Coordinates of C-alpha atoms in Angstrom, one line a residue:
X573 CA 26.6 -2.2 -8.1
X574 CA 26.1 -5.2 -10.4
X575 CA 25.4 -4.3 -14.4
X576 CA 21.7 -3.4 -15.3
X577 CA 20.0 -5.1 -17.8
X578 CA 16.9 -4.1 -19.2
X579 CA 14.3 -6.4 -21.2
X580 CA 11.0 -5.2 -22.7
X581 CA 8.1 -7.9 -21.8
X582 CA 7.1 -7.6 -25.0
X583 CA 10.0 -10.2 -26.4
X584 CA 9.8 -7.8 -29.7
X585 CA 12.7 -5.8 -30.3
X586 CA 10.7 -3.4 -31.8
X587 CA 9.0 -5.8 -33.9
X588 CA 5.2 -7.1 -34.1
X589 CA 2.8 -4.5 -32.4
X590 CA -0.2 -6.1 -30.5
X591 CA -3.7 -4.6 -31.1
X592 CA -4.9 -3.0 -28.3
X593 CA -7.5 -5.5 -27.7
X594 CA -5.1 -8.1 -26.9
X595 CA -2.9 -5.7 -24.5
X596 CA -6.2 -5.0 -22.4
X597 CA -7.1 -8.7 -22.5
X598 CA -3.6 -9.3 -21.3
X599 CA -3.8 -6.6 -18.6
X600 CA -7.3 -8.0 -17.3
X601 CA -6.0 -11.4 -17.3
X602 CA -3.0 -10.8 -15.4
X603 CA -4.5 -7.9 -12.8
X604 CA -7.0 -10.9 -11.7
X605 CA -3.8 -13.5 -11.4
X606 CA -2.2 -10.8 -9.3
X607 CA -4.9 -10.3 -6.8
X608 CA -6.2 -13.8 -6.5
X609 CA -2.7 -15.2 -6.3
X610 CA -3.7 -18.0 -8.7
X611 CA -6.8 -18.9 -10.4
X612 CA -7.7 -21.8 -12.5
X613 CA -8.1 -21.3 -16.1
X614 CA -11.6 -22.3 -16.1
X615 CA -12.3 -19.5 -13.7
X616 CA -10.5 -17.0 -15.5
X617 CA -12.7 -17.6 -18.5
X618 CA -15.4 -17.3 -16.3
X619 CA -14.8 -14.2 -15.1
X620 CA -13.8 -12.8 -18.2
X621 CA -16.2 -14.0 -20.3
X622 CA -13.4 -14.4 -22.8
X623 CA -13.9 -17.8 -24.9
X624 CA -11.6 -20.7 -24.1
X625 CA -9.1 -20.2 -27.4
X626 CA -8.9 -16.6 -26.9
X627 CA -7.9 -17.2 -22.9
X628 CA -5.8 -20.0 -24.6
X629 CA -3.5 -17.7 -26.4
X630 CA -3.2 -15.0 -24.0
X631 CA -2.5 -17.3 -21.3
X632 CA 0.5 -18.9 -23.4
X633 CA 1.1 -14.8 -24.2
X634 CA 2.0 -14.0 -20.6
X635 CA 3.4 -17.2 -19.8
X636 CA 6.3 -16.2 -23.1
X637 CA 6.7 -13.0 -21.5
X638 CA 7.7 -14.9 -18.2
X639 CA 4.6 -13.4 -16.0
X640 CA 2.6 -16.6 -15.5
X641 CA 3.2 -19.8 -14.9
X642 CA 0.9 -23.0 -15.3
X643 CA 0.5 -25.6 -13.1
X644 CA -1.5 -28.7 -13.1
X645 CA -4.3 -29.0 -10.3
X646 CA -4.5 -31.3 -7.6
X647 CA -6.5 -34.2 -8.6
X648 CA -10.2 -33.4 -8.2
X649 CA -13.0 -35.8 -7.3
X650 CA -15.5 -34.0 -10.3
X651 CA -16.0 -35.8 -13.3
X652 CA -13.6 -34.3 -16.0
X653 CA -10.2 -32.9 -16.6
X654 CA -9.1 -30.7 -14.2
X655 CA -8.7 -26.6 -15.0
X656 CA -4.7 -25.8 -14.8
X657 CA -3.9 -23.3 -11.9
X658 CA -2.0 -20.1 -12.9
X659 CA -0.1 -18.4 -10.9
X660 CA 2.3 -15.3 -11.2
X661 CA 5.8 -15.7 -12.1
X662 CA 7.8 -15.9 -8.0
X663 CA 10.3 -13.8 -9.6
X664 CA 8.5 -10.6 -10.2
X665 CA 9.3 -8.2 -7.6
X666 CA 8.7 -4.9 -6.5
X667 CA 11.2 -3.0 -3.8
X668 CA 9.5 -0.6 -1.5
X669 CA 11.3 2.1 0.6
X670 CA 9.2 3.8 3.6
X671 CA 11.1 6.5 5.8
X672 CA 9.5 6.7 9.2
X673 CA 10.4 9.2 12.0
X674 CA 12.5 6.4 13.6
X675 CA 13.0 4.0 10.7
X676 CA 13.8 3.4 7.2
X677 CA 11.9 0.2 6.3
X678 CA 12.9 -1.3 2.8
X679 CA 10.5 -4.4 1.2
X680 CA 10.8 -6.6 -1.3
X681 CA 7.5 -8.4 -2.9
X682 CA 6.6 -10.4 -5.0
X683 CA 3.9 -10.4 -7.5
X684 CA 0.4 -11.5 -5.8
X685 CA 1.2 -9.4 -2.4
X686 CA 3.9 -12.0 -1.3
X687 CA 6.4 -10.9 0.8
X688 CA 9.8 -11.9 0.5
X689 CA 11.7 -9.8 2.7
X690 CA 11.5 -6.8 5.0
X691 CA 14.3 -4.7 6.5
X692 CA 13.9 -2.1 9.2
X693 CA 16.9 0.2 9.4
X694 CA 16.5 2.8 12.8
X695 CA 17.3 6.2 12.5
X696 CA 18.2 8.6 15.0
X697 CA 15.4 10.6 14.4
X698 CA 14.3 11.5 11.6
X699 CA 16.2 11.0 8.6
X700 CA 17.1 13.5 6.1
X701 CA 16.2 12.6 2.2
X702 CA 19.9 12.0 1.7
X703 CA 20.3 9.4 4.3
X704 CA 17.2 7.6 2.9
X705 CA 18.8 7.6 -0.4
X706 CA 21.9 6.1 1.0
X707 CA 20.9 3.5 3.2
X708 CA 18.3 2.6 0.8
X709 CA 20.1 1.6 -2.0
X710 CA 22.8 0.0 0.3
X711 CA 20.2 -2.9 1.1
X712 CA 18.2 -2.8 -1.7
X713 CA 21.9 -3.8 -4.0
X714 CA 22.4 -6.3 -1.0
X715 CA 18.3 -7.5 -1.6
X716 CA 19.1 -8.2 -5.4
X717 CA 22.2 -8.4 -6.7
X718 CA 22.9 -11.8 -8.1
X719 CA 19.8 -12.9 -7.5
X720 CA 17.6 -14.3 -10.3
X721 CA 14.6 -11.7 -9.6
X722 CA 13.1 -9.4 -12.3
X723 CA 12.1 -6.0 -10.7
X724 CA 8.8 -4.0 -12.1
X725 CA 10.3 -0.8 -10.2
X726 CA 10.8 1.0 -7.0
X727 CA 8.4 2.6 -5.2
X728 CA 8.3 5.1 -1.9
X729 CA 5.9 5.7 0.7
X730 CA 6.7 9.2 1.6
X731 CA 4.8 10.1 5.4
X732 CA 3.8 13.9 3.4
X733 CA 2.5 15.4 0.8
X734 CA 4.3 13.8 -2.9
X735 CA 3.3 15.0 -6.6
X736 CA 2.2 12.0 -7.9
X737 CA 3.4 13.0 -12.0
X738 CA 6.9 12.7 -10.7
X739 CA 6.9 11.8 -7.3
X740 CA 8.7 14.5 -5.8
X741 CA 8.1 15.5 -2.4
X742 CA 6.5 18.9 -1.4
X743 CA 6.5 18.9 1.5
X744 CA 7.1 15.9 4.5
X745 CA 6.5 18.3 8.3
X746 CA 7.6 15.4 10.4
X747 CA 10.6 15.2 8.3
X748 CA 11.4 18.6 7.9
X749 CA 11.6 18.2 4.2
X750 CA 10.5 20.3 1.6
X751 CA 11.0 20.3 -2.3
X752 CA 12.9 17.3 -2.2
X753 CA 13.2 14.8 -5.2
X754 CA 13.5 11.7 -3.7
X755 CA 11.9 9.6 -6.7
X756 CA 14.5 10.8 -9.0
X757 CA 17.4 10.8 -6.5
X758 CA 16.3 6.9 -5.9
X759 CA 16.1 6.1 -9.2
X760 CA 19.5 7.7 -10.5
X761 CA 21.6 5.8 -6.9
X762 CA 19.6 2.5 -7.9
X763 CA 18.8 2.0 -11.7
X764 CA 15.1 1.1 -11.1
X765 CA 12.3 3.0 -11.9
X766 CA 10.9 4.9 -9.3
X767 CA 7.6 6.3 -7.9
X768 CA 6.8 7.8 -5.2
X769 CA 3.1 8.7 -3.1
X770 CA 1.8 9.5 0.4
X771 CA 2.0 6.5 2.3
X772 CA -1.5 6.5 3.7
X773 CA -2.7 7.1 0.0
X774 CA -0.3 3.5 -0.3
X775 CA -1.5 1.5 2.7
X776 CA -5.3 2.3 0.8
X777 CA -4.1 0.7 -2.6
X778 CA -2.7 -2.4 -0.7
X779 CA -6.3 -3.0 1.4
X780 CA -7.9 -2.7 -1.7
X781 CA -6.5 -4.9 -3.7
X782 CA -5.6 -7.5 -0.7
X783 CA -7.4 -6.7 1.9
X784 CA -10.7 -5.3 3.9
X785 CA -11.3 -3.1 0.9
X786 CA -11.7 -5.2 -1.8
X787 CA -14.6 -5.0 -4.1
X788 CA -15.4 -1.5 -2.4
X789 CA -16.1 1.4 -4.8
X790 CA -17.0 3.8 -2.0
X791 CA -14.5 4.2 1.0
X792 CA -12.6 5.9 3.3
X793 CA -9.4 4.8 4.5
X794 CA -7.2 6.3 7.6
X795 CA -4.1 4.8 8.6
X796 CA -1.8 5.9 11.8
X797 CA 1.6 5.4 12.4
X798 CA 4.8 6.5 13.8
X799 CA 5.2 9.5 11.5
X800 CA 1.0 10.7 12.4
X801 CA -2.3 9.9 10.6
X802 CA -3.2 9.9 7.0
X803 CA -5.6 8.5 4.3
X804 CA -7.2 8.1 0.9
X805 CA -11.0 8.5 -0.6
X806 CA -12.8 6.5 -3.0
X807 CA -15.0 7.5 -4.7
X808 CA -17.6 5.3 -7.3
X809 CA -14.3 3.3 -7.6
X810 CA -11.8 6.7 -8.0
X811 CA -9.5 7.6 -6.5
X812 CA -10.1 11.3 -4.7
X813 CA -6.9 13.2 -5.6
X814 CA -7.4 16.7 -5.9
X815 CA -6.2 18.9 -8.3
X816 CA -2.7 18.8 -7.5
X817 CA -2.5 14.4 -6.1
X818 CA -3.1 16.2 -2.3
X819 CA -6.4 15.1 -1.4
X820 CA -6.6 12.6 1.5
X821 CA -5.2 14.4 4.1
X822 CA -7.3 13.2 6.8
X823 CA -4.7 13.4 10.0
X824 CA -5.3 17.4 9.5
X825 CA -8.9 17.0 10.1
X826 CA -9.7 19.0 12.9
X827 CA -10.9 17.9 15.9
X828 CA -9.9 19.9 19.0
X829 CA -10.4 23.5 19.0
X830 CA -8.0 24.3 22.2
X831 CA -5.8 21.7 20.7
X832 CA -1.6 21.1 20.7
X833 CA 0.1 22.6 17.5
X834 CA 0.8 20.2 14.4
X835 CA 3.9 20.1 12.6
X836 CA 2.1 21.5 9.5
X837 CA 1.4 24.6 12.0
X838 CA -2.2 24.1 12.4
X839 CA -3.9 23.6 15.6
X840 CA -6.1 20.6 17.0
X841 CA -5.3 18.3 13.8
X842 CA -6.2 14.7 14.5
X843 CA -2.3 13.7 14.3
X844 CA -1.3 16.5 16.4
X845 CA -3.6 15.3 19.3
X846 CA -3.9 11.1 19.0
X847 CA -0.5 9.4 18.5
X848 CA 1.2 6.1 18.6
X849 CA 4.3 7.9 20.4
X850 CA 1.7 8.8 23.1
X851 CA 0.3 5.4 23.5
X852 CA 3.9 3.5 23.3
X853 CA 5.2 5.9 26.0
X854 CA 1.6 5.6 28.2
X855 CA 2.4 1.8 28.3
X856 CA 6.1 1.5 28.1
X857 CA 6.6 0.5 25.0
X858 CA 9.8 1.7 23.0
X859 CA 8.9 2.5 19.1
X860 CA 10.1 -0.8 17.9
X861 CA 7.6 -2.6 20.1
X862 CA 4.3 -1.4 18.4
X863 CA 3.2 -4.7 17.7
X864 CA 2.5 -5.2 21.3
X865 CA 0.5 -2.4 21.8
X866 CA -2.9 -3.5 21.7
X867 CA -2.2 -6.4 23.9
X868 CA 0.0 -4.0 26.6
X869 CA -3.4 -1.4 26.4
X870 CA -5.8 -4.8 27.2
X871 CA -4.1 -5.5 30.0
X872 CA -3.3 -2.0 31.6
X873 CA -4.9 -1.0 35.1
X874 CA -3.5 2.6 35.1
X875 CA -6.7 5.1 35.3
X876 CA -4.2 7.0 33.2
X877 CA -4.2 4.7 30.3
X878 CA -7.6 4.3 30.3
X879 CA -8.2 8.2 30.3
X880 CA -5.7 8.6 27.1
X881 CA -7.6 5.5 25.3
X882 CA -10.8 7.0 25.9
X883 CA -9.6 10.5 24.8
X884 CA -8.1 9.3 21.6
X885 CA -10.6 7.2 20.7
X886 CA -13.1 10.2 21.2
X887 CA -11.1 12.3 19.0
X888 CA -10.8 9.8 16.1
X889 CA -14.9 9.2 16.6
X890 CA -14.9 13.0 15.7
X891 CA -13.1 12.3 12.6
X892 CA -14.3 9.3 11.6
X893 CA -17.9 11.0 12.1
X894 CA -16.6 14.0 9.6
X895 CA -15.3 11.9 7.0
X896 CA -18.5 9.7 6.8
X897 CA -20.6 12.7 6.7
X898 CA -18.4 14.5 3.8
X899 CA -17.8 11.5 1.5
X900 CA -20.8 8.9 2.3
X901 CA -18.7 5.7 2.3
X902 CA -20.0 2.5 2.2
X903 CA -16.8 1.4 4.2
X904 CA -14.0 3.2 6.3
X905 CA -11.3 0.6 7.1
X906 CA -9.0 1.7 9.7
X907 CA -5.3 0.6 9.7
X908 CA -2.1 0.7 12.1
X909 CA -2.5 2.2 15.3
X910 CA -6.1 3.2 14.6
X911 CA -7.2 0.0 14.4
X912 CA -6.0 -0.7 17.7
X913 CA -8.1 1.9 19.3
X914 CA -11.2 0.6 17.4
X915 CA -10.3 -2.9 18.9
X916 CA -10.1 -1.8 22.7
X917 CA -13.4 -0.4 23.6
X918 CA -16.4 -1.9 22.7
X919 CA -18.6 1.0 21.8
X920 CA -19.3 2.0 18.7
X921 CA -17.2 4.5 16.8
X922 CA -19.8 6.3 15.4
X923 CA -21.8 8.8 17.2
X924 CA -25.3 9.7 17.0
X925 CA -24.0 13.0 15.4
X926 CA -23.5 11.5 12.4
X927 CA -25.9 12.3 9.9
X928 CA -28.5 9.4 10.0
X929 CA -29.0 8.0 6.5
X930 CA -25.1 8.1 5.7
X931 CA -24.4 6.4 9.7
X932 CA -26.9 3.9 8.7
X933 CA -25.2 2.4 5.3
X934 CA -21.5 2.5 6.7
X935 CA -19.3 0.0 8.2
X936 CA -16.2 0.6 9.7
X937 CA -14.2 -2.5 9.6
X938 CA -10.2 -3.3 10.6
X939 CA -7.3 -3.3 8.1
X940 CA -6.6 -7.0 7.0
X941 CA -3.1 -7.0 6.4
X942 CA -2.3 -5.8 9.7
X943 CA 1.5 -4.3 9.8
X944 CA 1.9 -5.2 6.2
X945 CA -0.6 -3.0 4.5
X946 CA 2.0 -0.7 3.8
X947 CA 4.8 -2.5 2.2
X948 CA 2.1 -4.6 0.0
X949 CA 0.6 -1.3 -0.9
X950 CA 3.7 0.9 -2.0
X951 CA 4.8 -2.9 -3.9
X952 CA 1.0 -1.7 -5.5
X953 CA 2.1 1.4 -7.2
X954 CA 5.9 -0.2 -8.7
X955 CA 3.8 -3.0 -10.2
X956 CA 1.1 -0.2 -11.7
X957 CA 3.1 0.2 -15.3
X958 CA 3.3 -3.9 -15.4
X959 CA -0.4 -4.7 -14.3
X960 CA -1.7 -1.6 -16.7
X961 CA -0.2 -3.1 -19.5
X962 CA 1.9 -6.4 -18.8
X963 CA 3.0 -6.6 -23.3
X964 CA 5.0 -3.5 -23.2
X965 CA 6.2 -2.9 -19.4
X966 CA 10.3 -3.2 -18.8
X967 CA 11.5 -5.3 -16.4
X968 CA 14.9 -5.2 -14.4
X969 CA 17.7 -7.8 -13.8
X970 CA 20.6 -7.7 -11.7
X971 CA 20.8 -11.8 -11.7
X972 CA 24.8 -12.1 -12.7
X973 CA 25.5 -13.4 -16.4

């Protein structure tokens, strides 16, 4: 593993302190870069409503602390100068690790939601914490090493239940872990700093700040993939975390009262009853072939696929119906293999059971970023520290002297 070395964005060394004025202009500025992916710098004063020298100088601000860069616009046919674009620095990355129940999948993004690069390692099975650990930090020194990227951190997207303060994981059923400290493990193998959070509560941060939830305060999100069903709440723009960072747990909702047994030991949970498994194996698709499943359900003839469609897609009309009757969204986005049982039936998801007034201000609406919600959402929480305050955030090199 190459030498780390660690600068502070700050270019200080301890020195000048900014107000705290400037690092929230700074934070605003940047967080708007991110999500837009560039902006001119007459719309960032716009949206601001910063005047043009202040923008000036924290515009040049970032750009010292290598976070922007400026480039000049294509020629316009408007009277005037041009606004120069800004974009984020390309080399700001995040790595993201996601453990599945057949696959380790390891990301590396850029700043803006930009993929660079996406490795899926399969596991025999489920793999323990230690084998994550491993095989994580073989690719992600592979991913970086001598390369000229500066890293905002690692974070995981753990299928379970994860204490946000320190990201350790309670408790992952489908992995048979318990009490493990995978954060911490991560960060001492690899030298970045590392989070870690439930990956439905992950794949929620990425639609929101790329995708079908964007510029929704109030909203459900439920995701479903090869390791069962979760999701995130928000709330008047909060996040809905519970006492203890638990809330969200929306594949235990449930739904079937004679129903199979769930790997947390309940009964008739929505993850227990509607899985991708079951649909891959009902069309003959092997795991690594999901992204054919909603074309391979389309086109199937089998009375048998219908009946399980129809089944599932009953089930997750139950939740669906629960959720928007317990939280009042204005929104519930539906991702991974959910989304695919919206698409395949024309009716509507929501039944008349619903209670009227909340049925009648919802939309339920398909996740945007399709199978990369994920990966651009766990890249979310490693850039969180840099986007909350990008004067005083650390960034890693590996580049080679």
């Amino acid at each position: 593993m190459a030498m780390l070395e660690t600068r502070r964005t700050d270019g200080s060394g301890g020195g000048r302190t900014a107000n705290s004025l400037r690092h929230s202009n700074l934070a605003t500025i940047f967080g708007m870069v991110h999500r837009a992916g560039a902006l001119s710098r007459a719309e960032l004063t716009r949206r601001t409503g910063l005047n043009r020298s202040t923008m000036g100088e924290c515009l040049s601000d970032l750009a010292d602390l290598g976070l922007v860069v400026e480039a000049r616009p294509e020629t316009g046919s408007g009277r005037g100068r041009p606004s120069p674009i800004i974009r984020p620095y390309p080399g700001t990355v995040a790595v993201t690790v996601n453990p599945e129940v057949d696959a380790i999948r390891i990301g590396l993004v850029a700043m803006g939601g930009r993929i660079i690069e996406q490795v899926r390692l399969e596991t025999d099975g489920p793999a323990d914490a230690s084998e994550v650990v491993r095989r994580s930090a073989d690719v992600v020194d592979r991913m970086l090493d001598g390369q000229p990227y500066v890293v905002a951190g690692l974070a995981v997207a753990v299928p379970g239940q994860v204490r946000l303060s320190d990201g350790h994981v309670r408790d992952a059923p489908h992995f048979g872990w318990v009490e493990e400290p995978l954060a911490a493990d991560l960060e001492r193998v690899t030298g970045l700093p590392t989070s870690a959070a439930n990956a439905a509560l992950l794949g929620m941060y990425g639609e929101c700040a790329f995708g079908s939830g964007r510029g929704v305060d109030d909203l459900v999100y439920m995701i479903g993939g090869a390791s069962g069903i979760g999701g995130g709440v928000l709330s008047g723009g909060a996040l809905v975390t519970g006492s203890a960072g638990y809330a969200g747990e929306l594949g235990h909702l449930f739904v079937r009262s004679d129903g199979a047994k769930c790997p947390c030991g309940a009964h008739g949970c929505l993850e227990a009853e509607v899985t991708q498994p079951g649909l891959l194996d009902a069309v003959g698709l092997a795991p690594a072939q999901v992204e054919r499943l909603e074309a391979e359900l389309l086109r199937a003839e089998d009375p048998a696929v219908h009946e399980l469609v129809d089944h599932d897609r009953d089930l997750l009309a139950i939740a669906v119906r629960s959720v928007v009757n317990l939280f009042n969204p204005s929104v519930v986005v539906l991702g991974g293999f959910l989304s695919t049982l919206h698409r395949v039936r024309a009716a509507p998801l929501l039944s008349e059971q619903a209670i009227r007034a909340s049925r009648e201000c919802v939309e339920v609406r398909d996740a945007e970023l399709g199978a990369d919600q994920l990966t651009v959402g766990t890249a979310e929480l490693a850039f969180s520290s840099l986007l909350a305050d990008p004067a005083s955030a650390q960034l890693i090199s590996r580049a080679s002297a």
